[in-house]
PDB file of C-alpha atoms in Angstrom:
ATOM      1  CA  MET A   1      55.176 143.657 127.769  1.00  0.00           C
ATOM      2  CA  ARG A   2      55.264 145.570 124.475  1.00  0.00           C
ATOM      3  CA  ASN A   3      52.425 143.435 123.086  1.00  0.00           C
ATOM      4  CA  ILE A   4      50.341 144.005 126.217  1.00  0.00           C
ATOM      5  CA  HIS A   5      50.856 147.756 125.840  1.00  0.00           C
ATOM      6  CA  LYS A   6      49.954 147.618 122.130  1.00  0.00           C
ATOM      7  CA  TYR A   7      46.830 145.491 122.260  1.00  0.00           C
ATOM      8  CA  LEU A   8      45.535 147.004 125.489  1.00  0.00           C
ATOM      9  CA  GLY A   9      45.980 150.474 123.967  1.00  0.00           C
ATOM     10  CA  LEU A  10      44.129 149.467 120.797  1.00  0.00           C
ATOM     11  CA  PHE A  11      41.268 148.017 122.852  1.00  0.00           C
ATOM     12  CA  LEU A  12      41.025 151.112 125.069  1.00  0.00           C
ATOM     13  CA  PHE A  13      41.251 153.700 122.265  1.00  0.00           C
ATOM     14  CA  PRO A  14      37.464 154.014 121.605  1.00  0.00           C
ATOM     15  CA  ILE A  15      36.762 153.898 125.349  1.00  0.00           C
ATOM     16  CA  ILE A  16      39.290 156.675 126.022  1.00  0.00           C
ATOM     17  CA  PHE A  17      37.704 158.750 123.245  1.00  0.00           C
ATOM     18  CA  LEU A  18      34.275 158.494 124.903  1.00  0.00           C
ATOM     19  CA  LEU A  19      35.666 159.155 128.402  1.00  0.00           C
ATOM     20  CA  VAL A  20      37.598 162.267 127.344  1.00  0.00           C
ATOM     21  CA  CYS A  21      34.704 163.760 125.355  1.00  0.00           C
ATOM     22  CA  SER A  22      32.136 163.082 128.094  1.00  0.00           C
ATOM     23  CA  GLY A  23      34.540 164.406 130.752  1.00  0.00           C
ATOM     24  CA  ILE A  24      34.973 167.715 128.925  1.00  0.00           C
ATOM     25  CA  VAL A  25      31.188 168.064 128.581  1.00  0.00           C
ATOM     26  CA  LEU A  26      30.698 167.369 132.309  1.00  0.00           C
ATOM     27  CA  ASN A  27      33.449 169.862 133.156  1.00  0.00           C
ATOM     28  CA  HIS A  28      31.547 172.616 131.326  1.00  0.00           C
ATOM     29  CA  ARG A  29      27.918 171.644 131.841  1.00  0.00           C
ATOM     30  CA  LYS A  30      26.582 175.167 131.571  1.00  0.00           C
ATOM     31  CA  GLN A  31      28.238 175.776 128.204  1.00  0.00           C
ATOM     32  CA  PHE A  32      27.073 172.435 126.761  1.00  0.00           C
ATOM     33  CA  SER A  33      23.555 172.641 128.209  1.00  0.00           C
ATOM     34  CA  LYS A  34      22.321 174.249 124.975  1.00  0.00           C
ATOM     35  CA  PHE A  35      22.932 171.053 123.009  1.00  0.00           C
ATOM     36  CA  ASP A  36      20.539 168.104 122.981  1.00  0.00           C
ATOM     37  CA  VAL A  37      20.671 164.401 122.180  1.00  0.00           C
ATOM     38  CA  SER A  38      17.407 162.745 121.170  1.00  0.00           C
ATOM     39  CA  ARG A  39      16.239 160.040 123.563  1.00  0.00           C
ATOM     40  CA  SER A  40      15.145 158.019 120.519  1.00  0.00           C
ATOM     41  CA  ILE A  41      18.791 157.131 119.788  1.00  0.00           C
ATOM     42  CA  LEU A  42      19.560 156.242 123.420  1.00  0.00           C
ATOM     43  CA  PRO A  43      19.045 152.860 125.119  1.00  0.00           C
ATOM     44  CA  ASP A  44      15.602 152.006 126.488  1.00  0.00           C
ATOM     45  CA  SER A  45      16.728 152.816 130.027  1.00  0.00           C
ATOM     46  CA  TYR A  46      16.807 156.518 129.033  1.00  0.00           C
ATOM     47  CA  LYS A  47      13.295 156.600 127.580  1.00  0.00           C
ATOM     48  CA  TYR A  48      10.247 157.824 129.469  1.00  0.00           C
ATOM     49  CA  SER A  49       7.478 155.398 130.396  1.00  0.00           C
ATOM     50  CA  ASN A  50       4.486 156.310 132.574  1.00  0.00           C
ATOM     51  CA  TRP A  51       6.011 159.684 133.557  1.00  0.00           C
ATOM     52  CA  ASN A  52       9.113 158.116 135.147  1.00  0.00           C
ATOM     53  CA  TYR A  53      12.651 159.521 135.555  1.00  0.00           C
ATOM     54  CA  GLY A  54      11.313 162.646 137.254  1.00  0.00           C
ATOM     55  CA  PHE A  55       9.161 163.703 134.297  1.00  0.00           C
ATOM     56  CA  PHE A  56       6.809 165.042 136.993  1.00  0.00           C
ATOM     57  CA  LYS A  57       8.238 165.772 140.444  1.00  0.00           C
ATOM     58  CA  ASN A  58       5.506 167.896 141.980  1.00  0.00           C
ATOM     59  CA  GLY A  59       2.628 170.218 141.212  1.00  0.00           C
ATOM     60  CA  LEU A  60       1.049 173.556 142.096  1.00  0.00           C
ATOM     61  CA  PRO A  61      -2.714 174.241 141.840  1.00  0.00           C
ATOM     62  CA  LEU A  62      -3.325 176.876 139.176  1.00  0.00           C
ATOM     63  CA  ASP A  63      -7.049 177.254 139.897  1.00  0.00           C
ATOM     64  CA  SER A  64      -9.974 175.087 140.992  1.00  0.00           C
ATOM     65  CA  ASN A  65      -9.806 173.051 137.783  1.00  0.00           C
ATOM     66  CA  ARG A  66      -6.124 172.925 136.784  1.00  0.00           C
ATOM     67  CA  ILE A  67      -2.747 172.081 138.250  1.00  0.00           C
ATOM     68  CA  LEU A  68       0.767 172.922 137.063  1.00  0.00           C
ATOM     69  CA  LEU A  69       2.962 169.821 136.969  1.00  0.00           C
ATOM     70  CA  TYR A  70       6.723 170.184 136.696  1.00  0.00           C
ATOM     71  CA  GLY A  71       9.907 168.122 136.465  1.00  0.00           C
ATOM     72  CA  THR A  72      12.640 167.171 134.013  1.00  0.00           C
ATOM     73  CA  GLU A  73      10.529 168.067 130.955  1.00  0.00           C
ATOM     74  CA  GLY A  74       9.476 171.519 132.087  1.00  0.00           C
ATOM     75  CA  VAL A  75       5.907 172.479 132.992  1.00  0.00           C
ATOM     76  CA  TRP A  76       2.623 170.835 132.005  1.00  0.00           C
ATOM     77  CA  ILE A  77      -1.031 171.514 132.860  1.00  0.00           C
ATOM     78  CA  SER A  78      -3.470 168.839 133.961  1.00  0.00           C
ATOM     79  CA  ASN A  79      -7.212 169.360 134.445  1.00  0.00           C
ATOM     80  CA  ARG A  80      -9.810 167.391 136.411  1.00  0.00           C
ATOM     81  CA  ASP A  81     -10.231 164.996 133.485  1.00  0.00           C
ATOM     82  CA  SER A  82      -6.484 164.197 133.635  1.00  0.00           C
ATOM     83  CA  VAL A  83      -5.922 165.762 130.226  1.00  0.00           C
ATOM     84  CA  ILE A  84      -2.276 166.850 130.237  1.00  0.00           C
ATOM     85  CA  SER A  85      -0.927 169.548 127.921  1.00  0.00           C
ATOM     86  CA  GLU A  86       2.429 171.255 127.621  1.00  0.00           C
ATOM     87  CA  CYS A  87       2.986 174.696 129.189  1.00  0.00           C
ATOM     88  CA  ASN A  88       6.608 175.460 128.298  1.00  0.00           C
ATOM     89  CA  GLN A  89       6.227 178.562 126.168  1.00  0.00           C
ATOM     90  CA  GLY A  90       8.988 180.970 127.201  1.00  0.00           C
ATOM     91  CA  ILE A  91      11.107 178.274 128.887  1.00  0.00           C
ATOM     92  CA  ASP A  92      14.389 177.384 127.196  1.00  0.00           C
ATOM     93  CA  PRO A  93      13.696 174.231 125.177  1.00  0.00           C
ATOM     94  CA  ASN A  94      17.027 172.461 125.698  1.00  0.00           C
ATOM     95  CA  ALA A  95      16.780 169.299 127.801  1.00  0.00           C
ATOM     96  CA  ASP A  96      19.159 170.321 130.583  1.00  0.00           C
ATOM     97  CA  GLN A  97      17.845 173.893 130.754  1.00  0.00           C
ATOM     98  CA  ARG A  98      14.145 173.053 130.932  1.00  0.00           C
ATOM     99  CA  LYS A  99      14.441 170.977 134.125  1.00  0.00           C
ATOM    100  CA  ILE A 100      12.228 172.735 136.671  1.00  0.00           C
ATOM    101  CA  HIS A 101      13.151 172.203 140.326  1.00  0.00           C
ATOM    102  CA  ARG A 102      10.189 173.972 141.925  1.00  0.00           C
ATOM    103  CA  ILE A 103       7.218 176.256 141.260  1.00  0.00           C
ATOM    104  CA  ILE A 104       5.809 178.526 143.985  1.00  0.00           C
ATOM    105  CA  ARG A 105       3.014 181.058 144.402  1.00  0.00           C
ATOM    106  CA  THR A 106       3.825 184.241 146.333  1.00  0.00           C
ATOM    107  CA  SER A 107       1.526 186.011 148.803  1.00  0.00           C
ATOM    108  CA  ASN A 108       0.429 188.448 146.061  1.00  0.00           C
ATOM    109  CA  ASN A 109      -0.551 185.535 143.787  1.00  0.00           C
ATOM    110  CA  GLN A 110       2.437 185.632 141.435  1.00  0.00           C
ATOM    111  CA  ILE A 111       3.855 182.316 140.214  1.00  0.00           C
ATOM    112  CA  PHE A 112       7.585 181.684 139.791  1.00  0.00           C
ATOM    113  CA  ALA A 113       9.545 178.660 138.573  1.00  0.00           C
ATOM    114  CA  ILE A 114      13.233 177.923 139.051  1.00  0.00           C
ATOM    115  CA  SER A 115      15.365 175.789 136.730  1.00  0.00           C
ATOM    116  CA  SER A 116      19.066 174.993 137.050  1.00  0.00           C
ATOM    117  CA  TYR A 117      19.932 178.128 135.076  1.00  0.00           C
ATOM    118  CA  HIS A 118      16.990 180.554 135.095  1.00  0.00           C
ATOM    119  CA  LEU A 119      14.115 182.072 137.058  1.00  0.00           C
ATOM    120  CA  TYR A 120      10.750 182.363 135.294  1.00  0.00           C
ATOM    121  CA  ARG A 121       7.610 184.359 136.089  1.00  0.00           C
ATOM    122  CA  PHE A 122       4.266 182.966 134.884  1.00  0.00           C
ATOM    123  CA  LYS A 123       2.025 185.274 132.858  1.00  0.00           C
ATOM    124  CA  MET A 124      -1.432 183.917 133.617  1.00  0.00           C
ATOM    125  CA  GLY A 125      -3.289 185.832 130.901  1.00  0.00           C
ATOM    126  CA  GLU A 126      -0.891 184.712 128.156  1.00  0.00           C
ATOM    127  CA  MET A 127      -0.261 181.246 129.635  1.00  0.00           C
ATOM    128  CA  GLN A 128       3.473 181.587 129.115  1.00  0.00           C
ATOM    129  CA  TRP A 129       6.671 182.132 131.085  1.00  0.00           C
ATOM    130  CA  ALA A 130       8.941 185.179 131.123  1.00  0.00           C
ATOM    131  CA  LYS A 131      12.594 184.936 132.086  1.00  0.00           C
ATOM    132  CA  VAL A 132      13.694 187.018 135.093  1.00  0.00           C
ATOM    133  CA  ASP A 133      17.269 188.320 135.162  1.00  0.00           C
ATOM    134  CA  LEU A 134      19.481 186.957 137.934  1.00  0.00           C
ATOM    135  CA  PRO A 135      23.084 187.824 138.829  1.00  0.00           C
ATOM    136  CA  GLU A 136      25.652 185.796 136.890  1.00  0.00           C
ATOM    137  CA  SER A 137      26.640 182.633 138.721  1.00  0.00           C
ATOM    138  CA  GLU A 138      28.853 179.603 138.085  1.00  0.00           C
ATOM    139  CA  ASP A 139      26.576 177.715 140.464  1.00  0.00           C
ATOM    140  CA  LEU A 140      23.416 175.877 139.519  1.00  0.00           C
ATOM    141  CA  PHE A 141      20.124 177.098 140.999  1.00  0.00           C
ATOM    142  CA  ILE A 142      18.300 174.394 142.914  1.00  0.00           C
ATOM    143  CA  ASP A 143      15.339 175.793 144.887  1.00  0.00           C
ATOM    144  CA  ILE A 144      13.024 178.743 145.469  1.00  0.00           C
ATOM    145  CA  GLU A 145      10.874 179.923 148.396  1.00  0.00           C
ATOM    146  CA  SER A 146       8.939 183.025 149.387  1.00  0.00           C
ATOM    147  CA  LYS A 147       7.908 184.841 152.559  1.00  0.00           C
ATOM    148  CA  ALA A 148       5.395 187.685 152.174  1.00  0.00           C
ATOM    149  CA  ASP A 149       6.921 189.926 149.472  1.00  0.00           C
ATOM    150  CA  THR A 150      10.409 188.367 149.749  1.00  0.00           C
ATOM    151  CA  LEU A 151      11.567 185.879 147.130  1.00  0.00           C
ATOM    152  CA  VAL A 152      14.560 183.676 147.993  1.00  0.00           C
ATOM    153  CA  ILE A 153      16.400 181.630 145.362  1.00  0.00           C
ATOM    154  CA  LEU A 154      18.960 179.043 146.413  1.00  0.00           C
ATOM    155  CA  SER A 155      22.024 177.949 144.505  1.00  0.00           C
ATOM    156  CA  ARG A 156      24.452 175.291 145.668  1.00  0.00           C
ATOM    157  CA  SER A 157      26.555 177.866 147.516  1.00  0.00           C
ATOM    158  CA  ASN A 158      24.541 181.098 148.007  1.00  0.00           C
ATOM    159  CA  TYR A 159      21.066 182.524 148.271  1.00  0.00           C
ATOM    160  CA  TYR A 160      19.525 185.392 146.293  1.00  0.00           C
ATOM    161  CA  VAL A 161      16.980 187.765 147.800  1.00  0.00           C
ATOM    162  CA  GLY A 162      14.509 189.926 145.874  1.00  0.00           C
ATOM    163  CA  LEU A 163      11.328 191.860 146.681  1.00  0.00           C
ATOM    164  CA  VAL A 164       8.161 191.149 144.707  1.00  0.00           C
ATOM    165  CA  ASN A 165       5.170 193.462 144.232  1.00  0.00           C
ATOM    166  CA  ASP A 166       2.387 193.834 141.705  1.00  0.00           C
ATOM    167  CA  GLN A 167       3.786 196.927 139.999  1.00  0.00           C
ATOM    168  CA  GLN A 168       7.377 195.771 139.816  1.00  0.00           C
ATOM    169  CA  GLN A 169       8.066 194.289 136.385  1.00  0.00           C
ATOM    170  CA  LYS A 170      11.821 193.935 136.783  1.00  0.00           C
ATOM    171  CA  LEU A 171      13.089 192.212 139.923  1.00  0.00           C
ATOM    172  CA  SER A 172      16.431 193.025 141.486  1.00  0.00           C
ATOM    173  CA  PHE A 173      18.294 190.385 143.494  1.00  0.00           C
ATOM    174  CA  THR A 174      21.191 190.590 145.931  1.00  0.00           C
ATOM    175  CA  VAL A 175      23.550 187.664 146.579  1.00  0.00           C
ATOM    176  CA  HIS A 176      24.353 186.481 150.104  1.00  0.00           C
ATOM    177  CA  ASP A 177      26.500 183.834 151.762  1.00  0.00           C
ATOM    178  CA  LEU A 178      24.916 181.679 154.436  1.00  0.00           C
ATOM    179  CA  HIS A 179      26.690 182.182 157.754  1.00  0.00           C
ATOM    180  CA  PRO A 180      27.956 179.049 159.523  1.00  0.00           C
ATOM    181  CA  THR A 181      26.809 178.124 163.003  1.00  0.00           C
ATOM    182  CA  THR A 182      29.144 178.833 165.927  1.00  0.00           C
ATOM    183  CA  LYS A 183      29.961 175.109 166.297  1.00  0.00           C
ATOM    184  CA  TYR A 184      30.444 174.584 162.584  1.00  0.00           C
ATOM    185  CA  GLU A 185      33.538 172.673 161.484  1.00  0.00           C
ATOM    186  CA  ARG A 186      33.762 172.159 157.731  1.00  0.00           C
ATOM    187  CA  GLN A 187      34.542 168.641 156.595  1.00  0.00           C
ATOM    188  CA  HIS A 188      34.602 167.458 152.991  1.00  0.00           C
ATOM    189  CA  SER A 189      33.532 164.035 151.873  1.00  0.00           C
ATOM    190  CA  LEU A 190      36.374 162.020 150.415  1.00  0.00           C
ATOM    191  CA  PHE A 191      34.133 161.249 147.430  1.00  0.00           C
ATOM    192  CA  LYS A 192      33.687 164.983 146.697  1.00  0.00           C
ATOM    193  CA  PHE A 193      37.442 165.562 147.039  1.00  0.00           C
ATOM    194  CA  ILE A 194      38.209 162.767 144.545  1.00  0.00           C
ATOM    195  CA  TRP A 195      35.499 164.075 142.197  1.00  0.00           C
ATOM    196  CA  ASP A 196      36.973 167.595 142.253  1.00  0.00           C
ATOM    197  CA  LEU A 197      40.503 166.219 141.865  1.00  0.00           C
ATOM    198  CA  HIS A 198      39.410 164.148 138.862  1.00  0.00           C
ATOM    199  CA  SER A 199      37.668 167.105 137.184  1.00  0.00           C
ATOM    200  CA  GLY A 200      40.188 169.774 138.235  1.00  0.00           C
ATOM    201  CA  SER A 201      37.506 171.708 140.136  1.00  0.00           C
ATOM    202  CA  LEU A 202      39.779 171.804 143.188  1.00  0.00           C
ATOM    203  CA  TRP A 203      41.441 174.770 141.477  1.00  0.00           C
ATOM    204  CA  GLY A 204      38.363 176.329 139.870  1.00  0.00           C
ATOM    205  CA  ILE A 205      37.982 177.023 136.157  1.00  0.00           C
ATOM    206  CA  THR A 206      41.778 177.035 135.702  1.00  0.00           C
ATOM    207  CA  GLY A 207      42.021 173.517 137.083  1.00  0.00           C
ATOM    208  CA  ARG A 208      39.172 172.294 134.867  1.00  0.00           C
ATOM    209  CA  ILE A 209      40.822 173.705 131.742  1.00  0.00           C
ATOM    210  CA  VAL A 210      44.154 172.062 132.679  1.00  0.00           C
ATOM    211  CA  ILE A 211      42.374 168.708 133.093  1.00  0.00           C
ATOM    212  CA  ASP A 212      40.644 169.260 129.718  1.00  0.00           C
ATOM    213  CA  ILE A 213      44.056 169.776 128.084  1.00  0.00           C
ATOM    214  CA  ILE A 214      45.488 166.694 129.786  1.00  0.00           C
ATOM    215  CA  GLY A 215      42.465 164.703 128.624  1.00  0.00           C
ATOM    216  CA  LEU A 216      42.969 165.851 125.030  1.00  0.00           C
ATOM    217  CA  LEU A 217      46.652 164.909 125.239  1.00  0.00           C
ATOM    218  CA  PHE A 218      45.601 161.540 126.630  1.00  0.00           C
ATOM    219  CA  LEU A 219      43.339 161.158 123.599  1.00  0.00           C
ATOM    220  CA  PHE A 220      46.193 162.188 121.280  1.00  0.00           C
ATOM    221  CA  ILE A 221      48.510 159.597 122.835  1.00  0.00           C
ATOM    222  CA  SER A 222      45.874 156.912 122.382  1.00  0.00           C
ATOM    223  CA  PHE A 223      45.213 158.002 118.795  1.00  0.00           C
ATOM    224  CA  SER A 224      48.930 158.225 117.971  1.00  0.00           C
ATOM    225  CA  GLY A 225      49.374 154.691 119.336  1.00  0.00           C
ATOM    226  CA  PHE A 226      46.690 153.506 116.927  1.00  0.00           C
ATOM    227  CA  MET A 227      48.386 155.342 114.018  1.00  0.00           C
ATOM    228  CA  ILE A 228      51.788 153.839 114.939  1.00  0.00           C
ATOM    229  CA  TRP A 229      50.247 150.376 114.804  1.00  0.00           C
ATOM    230  CA  LEU A 230      48.549 151.169 111.478  1.00  0.00           C
ATOM    231  CA  TYR A 231      51.682 152.602 109.848  1.00  0.00           C
ATOM    232  CA  LYS A 232      53.769 149.654 111.027  1.00  0.00           C
ATOM    233  CA  LYS A 233      51.428 147.278 109.244  1.00  0.00           C
ATOM    234  CA  THR A 234      51.531 149.453 106.112  1.00  0.00           C
ATOM    235  CA  ILE A 235      55.340 149.526 106.108  1.00  0.00           C
ATOM    236  CA  LYS A 236      55.574 145.740 106.542  1.00  0.00           C
ATOM    237  CA  ARG A 237      53.158 145.136 103.661  1.00  0.00           C
ATOM    238  CA  ASN A 238      55.009 147.461 101.237  1.00  0.00           C
ATOM    239  CA  LYS A 239      58.696 146.899 101.990  1.00  0.00           C
ATOM    240  CA  SER A 240      59.577 146.648  98.306  1.00  0.00           C
ATOM    241  CA  ASN A 241      58.263 150.102  97.412  1.00  0.00           C
ATOM    242  CA  ASN A 242      60.501 152.483  99.400  1.00  0.00           C
ATOM    243  CA  ARG A 243      59.428 155.558  97.410  1.00  0.00           C
ATOM    244  CA  SER A 244      55.754 155.224  98.342  1.00  0.00           C
ATOM    245  CA  LEU A 245      56.709 154.601 101.963  1.00  0.00           C
ATOM    246  CA  LYS A 246      58.681 157.833 102.363  1.00  0.00           C
ATOM    247  CA  ASP A 247      55.708 159.902 103.596  1.00  0.00           C
ATOM    248  CA  VAL A 248      54.401 156.985 105.658  1.00  0.00           C
ATOM    249  CA  ARG A 249      57.731 156.604 107.484  1.00  0.00           C
ATOM    250  CA  LYS A 250      57.837 160.361 108.076  1.00  0.00           C
ATOM    251  CA  ARG A 251      54.378 160.395 109.656  1.00  0.00           C
ATOM    252  CA  PHE A 252      55.199 157.244 111.592  1.00  0.00           C
ATOM    253  CA  ALA A 253      58.317 158.901 113.067  1.00  0.00           C
ATOM    254  CA  TRP A 254      56.326 162.013 114.014  1.00  0.00           C
ATOM    255  CA  TYR A 255      53.610 160.051 115.820  1.00  0.00           C
ATOM    256  CA  TYR A 256      56.179 157.818 117.501  1.00  0.00           C
ATOM    257  CA  LYS A 257      58.192 160.817 118.748  1.00  0.00           C
ATOM    258  CA  TYR A 258      55.277 162.633 120.371  1.00  0.00           C
ATOM    259  CA  HIS A 259      53.566 159.458 121.576  1.00  0.00           C
ATOM    260  CA  ASP A 260      56.726 158.609 123.505  1.00  0.00           C
ATOM    261  CA  LYS A 261      57.405 162.196 124.652  1.00  0.00           C
ATOM    262  CA  TRP A 262      53.934 163.089 125.979  1.00  0.00           C
ATOM    263  CA  GLY A 263      53.380 159.600 127.355  1.00  0.00           C
ATOM    264  CA  TYR A 264      56.536 159.972 129.457  1.00  0.00           C
ATOM    265  CA  TRP A 265      55.872 163.485 130.772  1.00  0.00           C
ATOM    266  CA  LEU A 266      52.205 162.934 131.525  1.00  0.00           C
ATOM    267  CA  LEU A 267      52.437 159.468 133.043  1.00  0.00           C
ATOM    268  CA  ILE A 268      51.781 160.666 136.622  1.00  0.00           C
ATOM    269  CA  PRO A 269      48.824 162.983 135.716  1.00  0.00           C
ATOM    270  CA  PHE A 270      47.337 160.133 133.662  1.00  0.00           C
ATOM    271  CA  MET A 271      47.632 157.788 136.637  1.00  0.00           C
ATOM    272  CA  ILE A 272      46.026 160.331 138.990  1.00  0.00           C
ATOM    273  CA  ILE A 273      43.090 160.925 136.626  1.00  0.00           C
ATOM    274  CA  THR A 274      42.625 157.198 135.983  1.00  0.00           C
ATOM    275  CA  ILE A 275      42.796 156.150 139.646  1.00  0.00           C
ATOM    276  CA  SER A 276      40.543 159.001 140.811  1.00  0.00           C
ATOM    277  CA  GLY A 277      38.051 158.197 138.035  1.00  0.00           C
ATOM    278  CA  THR A 278      37.820 154.507 138.951  1.00  0.00           C
ATOM    279  CA  SER A 279      37.341 155.492 142.618  1.00  0.00           C
ATOM    280  CA  LEU A 280      34.098 157.299 141.706  1.00  0.00           C
ATOM    281  CA  ARG A 281      32.347 154.088 140.632  1.00  0.00           C
ATOM    282  CA  PRO A 282      31.703 150.699 142.247  1.00  0.00           C
ATOM    283  CA  PRO A 283      33.364 148.661 143.548  1.00  0.00           C
ATOM    284  CA  PHE A 284      36.066 151.185 144.582  1.00  0.00           C
ATOM    285  CA  LEU A 285      33.407 153.738 145.538  1.00  0.00           C
ATOM    286  CA  LEU A 286      32.597 151.567 148.575  1.00  0.00           C
ATOM    287  CA  PHE A 287      35.964 152.476 150.119  1.00  0.00           C
ATOM    288  CA  VAL A 288      35.495 156.265 149.909  1.00  0.00           C
ATOM    289  CA  ALA A 289      31.733 156.852 150.157  1.00  0.00           C
ATOM    290  CA  ASN A 290      31.536 157.342 153.934  1.00  0.00           C
ATOM    291  CA  SER A 291      34.919 158.988 154.557  1.00  0.00           C
ATOM    292  CA  SER A 292      35.675 162.682 155.023  1.00  0.00           C
ATOM    293  CA  ILE A 293      38.757 164.906 155.079  1.00  0.00           C
ATOM    294  CA  ALA A 294      39.646 168.395 156.281  1.00  0.00           C
ATOM    295  CA  PRO A 295      39.931 171.271 153.747  1.00  0.00           C
ATOM    296  CA  ILE A 296      43.234 171.328 151.856  1.00  0.00           C
ATOM    297  CA  PRO A 297      44.971 174.746 151.772  1.00  0.00           C
ATOM    298  CA  GLY A 298      45.400 176.286 148.327  1.00  0.00           C
ATOM    299  CA  THR A 299      42.324 174.595 146.844  1.00  0.00           C
ATOM    300  CA  ASN A 300      38.650 175.477 146.485  1.00  0.00           C
ATOM    301  CA  MET A 301      37.995 173.341 149.553  1.00  0.00           C
ATOM    302  CA  GLU A 302      39.350 176.223 151.622  1.00  0.00           C
ATOM    303  CA  SER A 303      36.756 178.926 150.986  1.00  0.00           C
ATOM    304  CA  GLU A 304      35.399 181.864 152.959  1.00  0.00           C
ATOM    305  CA  ASN A 305      31.957 180.565 152.079  1.00  0.00           C
ATOM    306  CA  LYS A 306      31.634 177.632 154.492  1.00  0.00           C
ATOM    307  CA  TRP A 307      28.550 176.295 152.674  1.00  0.00           C
ATOM    308  CA  LYS A 308      30.168 176.234 149.219  1.00  0.00           C
ATOM    309  CA  ASP A 309      28.487 173.554 147.064  1.00  0.00           C
ATOM    310  CA  LEU A 310      26.591 172.112 150.049  1.00  0.00           C
ATOM    311  CA  LEU A 311      23.155 173.745 149.844  1.00  0.00           C
ATOM    312  CA  ARG A 312      20.347 171.695 148.311  1.00  0.00           C
ATOM    313  CA  ALA A 313      16.935 172.955 149.551  1.00  0.00           C
ATOM    314  CA  ILE A 314      15.213 175.840 151.346  1.00  0.00           C
ATOM    315  CA  ARG A 315      11.816 176.133 153.039  1.00  0.00           C
ATOM    316  CA  TYR A 316      10.114 178.749 155.218  1.00  0.00           C
ATOM    317  CA  ASP A 317       8.366 177.459 158.352  1.00  0.00           C
ATOM    318  CA  LYS A 318       5.535 179.938 158.849  1.00  0.00           C
ATOM    319  CA  TYR A 319       4.471 178.335 162.137  1.00  0.00           C
ATOM    320  CA  ASN A 320       7.846 178.849 163.783  1.00  0.00           C
ATOM    321  CA  ASN A 321       8.786 181.914 161.702  1.00  0.00           C
ATOM    322  CA  SER A 322      12.100 180.397 160.646  1.00  0.00           C
ATOM    323  CA  TRP A 323      13.972 179.342 157.530  1.00  0.00           C
ATOM    324  CA  LEU A 324      14.918 175.720 157.019  1.00  0.00           C
ATOM    325  CA  ARG A 325      17.760 174.618 154.782  1.00  0.00           C
ATOM    326  CA  GLY A 326      18.717 171.241 153.398  1.00  0.00           C
ATOM    327  CA  VAL A 327      22.400 170.483 152.889  1.00  0.00           C
ATOM    328  CA  LEU A 328      24.383 167.739 151.237  1.00  0.00           C
TER     329      LEU A 328
END
């Protein structure tokens, strides 16, 4: 059993390193969104070919000769001759921040674009974008729509309303919760519950930080196991030279002590994180994908905002004078 523990730990050490680092980045997407990784160093499946992977998702006519195209690489302009040129001046250049979800034209001929983090207004004369201030939000923005002089921006949990006119240079937005229907009964998908349990999001930012710390301790335990194995080999090879082994034995004892201590106390959290993580991917995902559970008291599942993290799209139906919303 000891050999299984040793060799399995050595094999999993680089994998655990990648899982912990990627998990911390995913837990704080907004903070890490300012850092980029070049697609040139990624596998071919990450590289663009023929405008795939959402490079262009949709377009908005700019005038009779040009169209604004938008998607994961920001905004581009195409003319009647299919000559495509970049139009991202003013948009944050980082890969995650330049993803544009939608561009709209208001009734007074102003053009706005919404990314996951920012709202932009298009300056036609300068052919560039200007960032519009929005209230601080932990949520990601996902859609935008307008009705007459009203601009509505949708996040995953709320909507933001602002009035647009020609003279108004600085827009002011108010945040609103979407009211549930009278027959509404909130149910959470089991997949979403396991995802939030795995990331710590069930308890908000505090829960995510706790999971980050546990992940780092998990990484330390894996690393200390590797160092224990390394020092053991060093000690066996140099048994005759006790003086040179004094510091090695001291470091070995320190790693062994805390490897054993933290491994014992964090065994159950490690098991919960590992089991919940494997449940988020096939084949175990098949057993949770279509199941749902009721909100759990004391967690973020139980919120006054009944549409928390469920909103995904918004449209105005001018023929029926009503707002349409898309939910997860």
